[in-house]
PDB file of C-alpha atoms in Angstrom:
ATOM      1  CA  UNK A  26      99.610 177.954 125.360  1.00 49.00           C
ATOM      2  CA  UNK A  27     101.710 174.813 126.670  1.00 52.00           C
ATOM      3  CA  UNK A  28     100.353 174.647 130.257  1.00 54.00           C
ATOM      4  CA  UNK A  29      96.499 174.602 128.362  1.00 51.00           C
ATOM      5  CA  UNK A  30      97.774 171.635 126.351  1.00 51.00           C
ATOM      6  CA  UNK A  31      99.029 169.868 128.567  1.00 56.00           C
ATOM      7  CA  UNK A  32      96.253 169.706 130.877  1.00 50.00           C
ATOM      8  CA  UNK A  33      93.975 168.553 127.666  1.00 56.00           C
ATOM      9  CA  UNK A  34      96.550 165.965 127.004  1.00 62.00           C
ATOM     10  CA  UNK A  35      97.078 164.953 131.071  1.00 72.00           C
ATOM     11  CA  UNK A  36      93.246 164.158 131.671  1.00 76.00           C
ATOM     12  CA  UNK A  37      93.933 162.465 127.896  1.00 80.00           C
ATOM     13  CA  UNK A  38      96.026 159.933 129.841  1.00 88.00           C
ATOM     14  CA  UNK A  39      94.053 159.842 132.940  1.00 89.00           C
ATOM     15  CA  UNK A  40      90.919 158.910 131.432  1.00 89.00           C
ATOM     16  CA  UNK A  41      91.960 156.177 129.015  1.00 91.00           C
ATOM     17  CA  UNK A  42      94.180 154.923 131.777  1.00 94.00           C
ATOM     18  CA  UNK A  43      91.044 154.027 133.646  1.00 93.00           C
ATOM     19  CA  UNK A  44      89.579 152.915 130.656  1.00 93.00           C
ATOM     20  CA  UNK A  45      92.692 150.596 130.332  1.00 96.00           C
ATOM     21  CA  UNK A  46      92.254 148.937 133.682  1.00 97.00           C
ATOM     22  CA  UNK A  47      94.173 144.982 132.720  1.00 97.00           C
ATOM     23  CA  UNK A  48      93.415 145.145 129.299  1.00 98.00           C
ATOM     24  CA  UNK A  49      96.417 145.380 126.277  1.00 98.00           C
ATOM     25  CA  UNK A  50      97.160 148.483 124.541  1.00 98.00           C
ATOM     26  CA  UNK A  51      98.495 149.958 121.646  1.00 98.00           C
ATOM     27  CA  UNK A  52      99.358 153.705 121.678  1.00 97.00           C
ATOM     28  CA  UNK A  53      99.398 154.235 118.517  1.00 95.00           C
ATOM     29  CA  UNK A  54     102.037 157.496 117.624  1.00 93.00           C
ATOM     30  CA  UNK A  55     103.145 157.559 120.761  1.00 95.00           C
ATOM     31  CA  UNK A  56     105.376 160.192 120.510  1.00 93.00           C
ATOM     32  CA  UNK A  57     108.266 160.724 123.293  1.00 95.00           C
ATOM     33  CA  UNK A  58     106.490 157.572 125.362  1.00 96.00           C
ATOM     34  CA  UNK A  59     104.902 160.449 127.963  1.00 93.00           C
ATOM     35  CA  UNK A  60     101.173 159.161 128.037  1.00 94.00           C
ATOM     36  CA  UNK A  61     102.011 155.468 126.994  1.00 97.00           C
ATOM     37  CA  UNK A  62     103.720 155.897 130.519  1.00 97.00           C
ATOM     38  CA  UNK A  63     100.593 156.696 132.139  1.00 95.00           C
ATOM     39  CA  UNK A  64      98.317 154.572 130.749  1.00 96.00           C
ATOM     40  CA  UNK A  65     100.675 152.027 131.510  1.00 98.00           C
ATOM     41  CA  UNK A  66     100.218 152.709 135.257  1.00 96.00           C
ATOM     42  CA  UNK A  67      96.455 150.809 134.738  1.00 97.00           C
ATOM     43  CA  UNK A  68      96.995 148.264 132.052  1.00 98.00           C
ATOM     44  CA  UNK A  69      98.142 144.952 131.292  1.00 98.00           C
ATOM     45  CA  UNK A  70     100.331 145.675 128.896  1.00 98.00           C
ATOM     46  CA  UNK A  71     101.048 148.394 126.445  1.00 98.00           C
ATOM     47  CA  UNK A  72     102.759 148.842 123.285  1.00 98.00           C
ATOM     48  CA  UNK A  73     103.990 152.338 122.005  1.00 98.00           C
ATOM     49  CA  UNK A  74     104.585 152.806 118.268  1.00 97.00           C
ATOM     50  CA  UNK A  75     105.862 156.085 116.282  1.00 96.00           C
ATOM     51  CA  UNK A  76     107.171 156.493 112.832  1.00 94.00           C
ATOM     52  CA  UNK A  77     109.771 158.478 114.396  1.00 95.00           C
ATOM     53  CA  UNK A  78     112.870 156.246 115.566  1.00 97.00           C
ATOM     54  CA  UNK A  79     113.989 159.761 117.310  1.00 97.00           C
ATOM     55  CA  UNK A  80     110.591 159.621 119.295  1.00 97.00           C
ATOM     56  CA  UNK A  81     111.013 155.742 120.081  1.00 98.00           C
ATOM     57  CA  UNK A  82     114.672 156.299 120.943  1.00 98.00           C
ATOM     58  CA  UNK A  83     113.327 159.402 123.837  1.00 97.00           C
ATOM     59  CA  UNK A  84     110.488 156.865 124.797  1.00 98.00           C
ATOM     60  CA  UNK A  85     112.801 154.091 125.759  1.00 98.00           C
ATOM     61  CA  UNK A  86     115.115 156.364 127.660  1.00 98.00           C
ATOM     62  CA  UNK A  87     112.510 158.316 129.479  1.00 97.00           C
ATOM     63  CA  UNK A  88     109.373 156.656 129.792  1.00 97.00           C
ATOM     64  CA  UNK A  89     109.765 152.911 129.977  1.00 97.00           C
ATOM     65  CA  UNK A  90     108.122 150.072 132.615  1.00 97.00           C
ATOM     66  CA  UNK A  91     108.048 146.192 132.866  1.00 97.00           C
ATOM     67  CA  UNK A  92     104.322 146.305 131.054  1.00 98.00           C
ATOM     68  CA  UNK A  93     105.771 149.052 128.227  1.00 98.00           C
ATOM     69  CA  UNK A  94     107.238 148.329 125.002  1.00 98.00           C
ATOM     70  CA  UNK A  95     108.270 150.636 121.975  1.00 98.00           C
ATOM     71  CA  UNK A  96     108.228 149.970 118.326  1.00 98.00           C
ATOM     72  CA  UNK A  97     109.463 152.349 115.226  1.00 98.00           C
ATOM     73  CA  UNK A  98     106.478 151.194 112.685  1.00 96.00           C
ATOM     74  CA  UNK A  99     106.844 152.227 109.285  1.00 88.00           C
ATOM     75  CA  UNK A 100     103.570 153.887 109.208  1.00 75.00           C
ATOM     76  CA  UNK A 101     101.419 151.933 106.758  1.00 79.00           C
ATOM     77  CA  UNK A 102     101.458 148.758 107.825  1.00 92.00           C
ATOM     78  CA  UNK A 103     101.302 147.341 112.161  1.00 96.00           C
ATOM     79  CA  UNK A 104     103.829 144.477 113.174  1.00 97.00           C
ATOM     80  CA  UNK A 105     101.110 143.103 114.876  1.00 98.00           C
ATOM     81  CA  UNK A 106      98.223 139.921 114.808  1.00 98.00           C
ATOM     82  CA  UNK A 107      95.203 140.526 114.034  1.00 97.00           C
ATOM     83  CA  UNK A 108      93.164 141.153 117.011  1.00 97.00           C
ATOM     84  CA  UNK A 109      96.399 141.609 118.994  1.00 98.00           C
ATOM     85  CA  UNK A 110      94.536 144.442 121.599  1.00 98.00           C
ATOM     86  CA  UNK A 111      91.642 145.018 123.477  1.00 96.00           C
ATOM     87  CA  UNK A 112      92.224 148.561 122.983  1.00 96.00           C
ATOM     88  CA  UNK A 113      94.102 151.323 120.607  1.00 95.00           C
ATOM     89  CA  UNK A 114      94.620 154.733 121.459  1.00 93.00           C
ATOM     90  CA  UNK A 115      95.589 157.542 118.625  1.00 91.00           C
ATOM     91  CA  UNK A 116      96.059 161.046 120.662  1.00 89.00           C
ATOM     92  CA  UNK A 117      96.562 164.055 118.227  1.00 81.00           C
ATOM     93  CA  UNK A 118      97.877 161.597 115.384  1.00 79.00           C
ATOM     94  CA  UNK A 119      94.945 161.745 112.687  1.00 79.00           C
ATOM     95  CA  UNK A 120      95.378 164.875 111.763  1.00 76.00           C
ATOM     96  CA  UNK A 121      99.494 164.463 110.738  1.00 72.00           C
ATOM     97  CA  UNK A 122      97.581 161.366 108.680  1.00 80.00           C
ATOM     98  CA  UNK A 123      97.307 161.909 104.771  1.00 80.00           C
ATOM     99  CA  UNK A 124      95.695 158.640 103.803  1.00 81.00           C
ATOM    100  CA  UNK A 125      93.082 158.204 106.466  1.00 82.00           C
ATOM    101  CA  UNK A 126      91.503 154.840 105.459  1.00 85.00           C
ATOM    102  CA  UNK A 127      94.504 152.476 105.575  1.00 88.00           C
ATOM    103  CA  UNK A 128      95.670 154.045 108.953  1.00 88.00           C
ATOM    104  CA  UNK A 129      91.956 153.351 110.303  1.00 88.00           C
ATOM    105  CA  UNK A 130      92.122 149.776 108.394  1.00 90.00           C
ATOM    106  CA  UNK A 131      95.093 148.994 110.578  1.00 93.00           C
ATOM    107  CA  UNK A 132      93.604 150.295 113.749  1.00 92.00           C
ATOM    108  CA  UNK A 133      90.498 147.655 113.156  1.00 92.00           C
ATOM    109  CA  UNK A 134      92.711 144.910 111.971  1.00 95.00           C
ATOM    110  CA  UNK A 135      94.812 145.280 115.246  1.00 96.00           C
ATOM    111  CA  UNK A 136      91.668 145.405 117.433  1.00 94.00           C
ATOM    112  CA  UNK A 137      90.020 142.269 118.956  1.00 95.00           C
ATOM    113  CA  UNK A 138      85.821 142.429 117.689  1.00 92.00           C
ATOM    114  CA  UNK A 139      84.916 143.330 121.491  1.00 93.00           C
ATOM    115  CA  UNK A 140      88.059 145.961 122.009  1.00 93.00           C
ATOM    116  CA  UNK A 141      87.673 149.788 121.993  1.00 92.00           C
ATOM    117  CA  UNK A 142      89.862 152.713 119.924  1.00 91.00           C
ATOM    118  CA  UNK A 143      90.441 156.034 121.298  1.00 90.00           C
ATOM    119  CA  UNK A 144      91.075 159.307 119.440  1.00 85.00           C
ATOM    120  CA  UNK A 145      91.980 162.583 120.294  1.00 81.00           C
ATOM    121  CA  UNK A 146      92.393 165.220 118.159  1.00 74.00           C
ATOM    122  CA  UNK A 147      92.975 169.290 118.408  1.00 69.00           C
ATOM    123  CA  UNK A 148      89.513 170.564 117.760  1.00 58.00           C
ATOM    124  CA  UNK A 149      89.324 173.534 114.405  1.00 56.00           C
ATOM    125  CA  UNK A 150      86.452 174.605 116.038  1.00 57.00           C
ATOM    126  CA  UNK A 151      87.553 176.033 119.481  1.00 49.00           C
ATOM    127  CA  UNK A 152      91.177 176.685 118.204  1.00 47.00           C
ATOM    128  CA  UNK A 153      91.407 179.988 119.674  1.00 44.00           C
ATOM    129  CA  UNK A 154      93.411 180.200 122.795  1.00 42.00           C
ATOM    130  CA  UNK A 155      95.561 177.562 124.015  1.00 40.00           C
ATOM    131  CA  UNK A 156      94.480 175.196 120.475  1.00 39.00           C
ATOM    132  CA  UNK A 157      95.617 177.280 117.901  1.00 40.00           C
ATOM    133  CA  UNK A 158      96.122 174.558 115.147  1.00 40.00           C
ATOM    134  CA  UNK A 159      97.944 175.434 111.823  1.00 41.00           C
ATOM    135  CA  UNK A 160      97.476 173.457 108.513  1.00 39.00           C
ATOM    136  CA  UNK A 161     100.485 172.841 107.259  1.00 39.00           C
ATOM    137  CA  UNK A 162     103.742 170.318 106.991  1.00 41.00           C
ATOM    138  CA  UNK A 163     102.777 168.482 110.456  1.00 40.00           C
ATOM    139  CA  UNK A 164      98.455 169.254 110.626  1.00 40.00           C
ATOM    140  CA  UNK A 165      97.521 167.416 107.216  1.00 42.00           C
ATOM    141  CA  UNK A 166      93.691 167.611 107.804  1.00 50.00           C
ATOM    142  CA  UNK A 167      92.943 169.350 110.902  1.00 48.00           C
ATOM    143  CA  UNK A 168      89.252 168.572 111.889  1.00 49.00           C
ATOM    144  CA  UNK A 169      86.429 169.836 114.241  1.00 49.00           C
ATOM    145  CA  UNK A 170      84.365 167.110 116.400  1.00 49.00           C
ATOM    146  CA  UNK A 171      81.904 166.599 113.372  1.00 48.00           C
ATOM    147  CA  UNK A 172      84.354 166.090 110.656  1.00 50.00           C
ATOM    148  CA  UNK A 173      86.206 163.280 112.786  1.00 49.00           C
ATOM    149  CA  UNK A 174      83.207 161.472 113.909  1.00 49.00           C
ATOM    150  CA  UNK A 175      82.481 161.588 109.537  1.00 47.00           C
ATOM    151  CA  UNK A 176      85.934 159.906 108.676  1.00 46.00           C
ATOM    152  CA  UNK A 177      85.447 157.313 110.833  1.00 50.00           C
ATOM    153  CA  UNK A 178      81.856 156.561 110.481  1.00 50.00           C
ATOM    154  CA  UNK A 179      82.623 156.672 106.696  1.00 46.00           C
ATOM    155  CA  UNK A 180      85.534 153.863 106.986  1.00 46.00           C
ATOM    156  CA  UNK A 181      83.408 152.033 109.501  1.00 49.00           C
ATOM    157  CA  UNK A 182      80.552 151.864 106.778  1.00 49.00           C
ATOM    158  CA  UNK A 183      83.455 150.467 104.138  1.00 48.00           C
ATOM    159  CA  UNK A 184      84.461 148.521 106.262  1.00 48.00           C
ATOM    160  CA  UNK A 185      87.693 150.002 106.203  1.00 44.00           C
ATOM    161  CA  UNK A 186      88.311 147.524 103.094  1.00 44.00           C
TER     162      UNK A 186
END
Protein backbone atom coordinates (compact mmCIF):
# COMPACT_ATOMS: atom_id res chain seq x y z
CA UNK A 1 0.00 0.00 0.00
CA UNK A 2 1.60 3.45 1.22
CA UNK A 3 5.00 2.14 2.42
CA UNK A 4 5.25 0.39 -1.49
CA UNK A 5 4.60 3.88 -2.85
CA UNK A 6 6.59 5.58 -1.20
CA UNK A 7 9.63 3.72 -1.78
CA UNK A 8 8.73 3.99 -5.78
CA UNK A 9 8.35 7.64 -5.25
CA UNK A 10 11.71 7.97 -2.71
CA UNK A 11 14.21 6.36 -5.32
CA UNK A 12 11.85 8.83 -7.75
CA UNK A 13 13.65 11.67 -5.93
CA UNK A 14 16.91 10.05 -5.44
CA UNK A 15 17.57 9.34 -8.91
CA UNK A 16 16.59 12.59 -10.60
CA UNK A 17 18.34 14.31 -7.75
CA UNK A 18 21.55 12.92 -9.12
CA UNK A 19 20.44 13.57 -12.39
CA UNK A 20 19.97 17.24 -11.18
CA UNK A 21 23.51 17.69 -9.99
CA UNK A 22 23.85 22.14 -10.58
CA UNK A 23 21.49 22.24 -13.18
CA UNK A 24 17.78 24.31 -12.84
CA UNK A 25 14.64 22.56 -12.33
CA UNK A 26 11.14 22.67 -12.67
CA UNK A 27 8.99 20.13 -10.76
CA UNK A 28 6.31 20.33 -12.50
CA UNK A 29 2.91 19.35 -10.07
CA UNK A 30 4.79 19.31 -7.33
CA UNK A 31 2.37 18.48 -5.00
CA UNK A 32 2.98 19.13 -1.06
CA UNK A 33 6.84 20.29 -2.11
CA UNK A 34 8.12 16.58 -0.64
CA UNK A 35 10.42 15.52 -3.67
CA UNK A 36 11.04 19.17 -4.99
CA UNK A 37 12.78 19.10 -1.45
CA UNK A 38 14.98 16.39 -2.39
CA UNK A 39 15.93 17.10 -5.58
CA UNK A 40 16.71 20.33 -4.32
CA UNK A 41 19.44 18.80 -2.09
CA UNK A 42 21.59 18.33 -5.72
CA UNK A 43 20.53 21.20 -7.87
CA UNK A 44 21.06 24.66 -8.67
CA UNK A 45 17.93 25.76 -8.35
CA UNK A 46 14.45 24.44 -8.43
CA UNK A 47 11.08 25.64 -9.02
CA UNK A 48 7.89 23.76 -7.75
CA UNK A 49 4.56 24.43 -9.48
CA UNK A 50 0.91 22.88 -8.68
CA UNK A 51 -2.48 23.95 -9.75
CA UNK A 52 -3.37 23.50 -6.27
CA UNK A 53 -2.74 26.80 -4.12
CA UNK A 54 -3.59 24.26 -1.04
CA UNK A 55 -0.54 22.09 -2.27
CA UNK A 56 1.74 25.31 -2.81
CA UNK A 57 0.54 26.74 0.50
CA UNK A 58 1.84 22.92 2.41
CA UNK A 59 5.02 23.20 0.12
CA UNK A 60 6.09 26.54 1.40
CA UNK A 61 5.44 25.64 4.99
CA UNK A 62 7.01 22.26 4.95
CA UNK A 63 9.41 21.78 2.35
CA UNK A 64 11.18 24.99 1.46
CA UNK A 65 15.27 25.85 0.96
CA UNK A 66 17.36 28.89 -0.26
CA UNK A 67 17.54 27.07 -3.98
CA UNK A 68 13.44 26.20 -3.77
CA UNK A 69 10.70 28.23 -4.97
CA UNK A 70 6.83 27.53 -5.32
CA UNK A 71 4.39 28.74 -7.84
CA UNK A 72 0.35 28.11 -8.07
CA UNK A 73 0.26 27.86 -12.15
CA UNK A 74 -2.98 27.89 -13.64
CA UNK A 75 -2.42 24.73 -15.43
CA UNK A 76 -2.42 25.58 -19.14
CA UNK A 77 -0.09 27.96 -19.54
CA UNK A 78 3.96 28.18 -17.45
CA UNK A 79 5.02 31.71 -16.02
CA UNK A 80 8.16 30.97 -17.36
CA UNK A 81 10.89 31.93 -20.53
CA UNK A 82 11.32 29.91 -22.94
CA UNK A 83 14.16 27.69 -22.32
CA UNK A 84 14.05 28.75 -18.65
CA UNK A 85 15.48 24.92 -17.39
CA UNK A 86 17.89 22.48 -18.08
CA UNK A 87 15.55 20.04 -16.76
CA UNK A 88 11.60 19.32 -15.95
CA UNK A 89 10.38 16.69 -13.89
CA UNK A 90 6.45 15.51 -14.00
CA UNK A 91 6.11 12.56 -11.21
CA UNK A 92 2.58 10.88 -11.33
CA UNK A 93 1.03 14.15 -13.00
CA UNK A 94 0.18 12.91 -16.69
CA UNK A 95 -2.22 10.80 -15.88
CA UNK A 96 -4.59 13.63 -13.75
CA UNK A 97 -3.83 15.45 -17.43
CA UNK A 98 -6.95 15.62 -19.86
CA UNK A 99 -5.42 17.54 -22.72
CA UNK A 100 -2.05 15.92 -23.07
CA UNK A 101 -0.51 17.94 -25.96
CA UNK A 102 -0.58 21.50 -24.58
CA UNK A 103 0.73 20.24 -21.12
CA UNK A 104 3.70 18.46 -23.15
CA UNK A 105 3.90 21.81 -25.44
CA UNK A 106 4.65 23.68 -22.26
CA UNK A 107 7.08 21.19 -20.90
CA UNK A 108 9.25 21.70 -24.37
CA UNK A 109 8.71 25.37 -24.48
CA UNK A 110 10.12 25.62 -20.84
CA UNK A 111 13.09 23.34 -21.66
CA UNK A 112 16.47 24.66 -22.96
CA UNK A 113 17.25 22.42 -26.66
CA UNK A 114 20.10 20.46 -24.64
CA UNK A 115 17.87 20.00 -21.19
CA UNK A 116 16.18 16.70 -20.17
CA UNK A 117 12.24 15.96 -18.90
CA UNK A 118 11.44 13.34 -16.50
CA UNK A 119 8.17 11.41 -16.08
CA UNK A 120 6.85 9.11 -13.79
CA UNK A 121 3.78 7.62 -13.92
CA UNK A 122 1.75 4.62 -11.96
CA UNK A 123 2.15 1.78 -14.37
CA UNK A 124 -1.76 -0.08 -15.56
CA UNK A 125 0.21 -2.86 -16.22
CA UNK A 126 1.67 -4.06 -12.82
CA UNK A 127 -1.19 -2.31 -10.83
CA UNK A 128 -1.76 -5.13 -8.62
CA UNK A 129 -0.35 -4.78 -5.20
CA UNK A 130 0.92 -1.69 -3.83
CA UNK A 131 -0.17 0.30 -7.59
CA UNK A 132 -3.63 -0.25 -7.67
CA UNK A 133 -4.63 2.75 -9.95
CA UNK A 134 -8.37 3.71 -10.42
CA UNK A 135 -9.74 5.68 -13.47
CA UNK A 136 -11.70 8.10 -12.33
CA UNK A 137 -12.10 12.00 -11.06
CA UNK A 138 -8.16 12.28 -10.23
CA UNK A 139 -6.53 9.21 -12.91
CA UNK A 140 -7.84 10.82 -16.31
CA UNK A 141 -5.82 8.41 -18.59
CA UNK A 142 -3.98 6.00 -16.61
CA UNK A 143 -1.25 4.37 -18.87
CA UNK A 144 1.15 1.32 -18.98
CA UNK A 145 5.00 1.95 -20.04
CA UNK A 146 4.01 1.57 -23.82
CA UNK A 147 1.13 3.87 -23.95
CA UNK A 148 3.30 6.76 -22.28
CA UNK A 149 6.33 6.33 -24.33
CA UNK A 150 3.25 6.67 -27.51
CA UNK A 151 1.91 10.12 -26.17
CA UNK A 152 5.02 11.53 -26.07
CA UNK A 153 6.67 10.20 -29.08
CA UNK A 154 3.40 11.26 -30.85
CA UNK A 155 3.71 15.10 -29.57
CA UNK A 156 7.43 14.90 -30.14
CA UNK A 157 6.67 13.97 -33.91
CA UNK A 158 4.08 17.23 -33.96
CA UNK A 159 6.20 18.95 -32.61
CA UNK A 160 4.04 19.57 -29.85
CA UNK A 161 2.60 22.51 -32.18
Amino acid sequence: GDSCRSLIHSKGYTRTAEMAEGRTVLDLGCNNGYGTMKIAERCARIVGVDVSARAIDAAKANHGGPNIEYREVEGTHLPFEDGAFDLVTSFQVIEHVDAVEPYLREIRRVLRSTGQVIFTTPNRSIRQGCLTLRRGRWHITPRNTLGLITVVRIAARRRCR
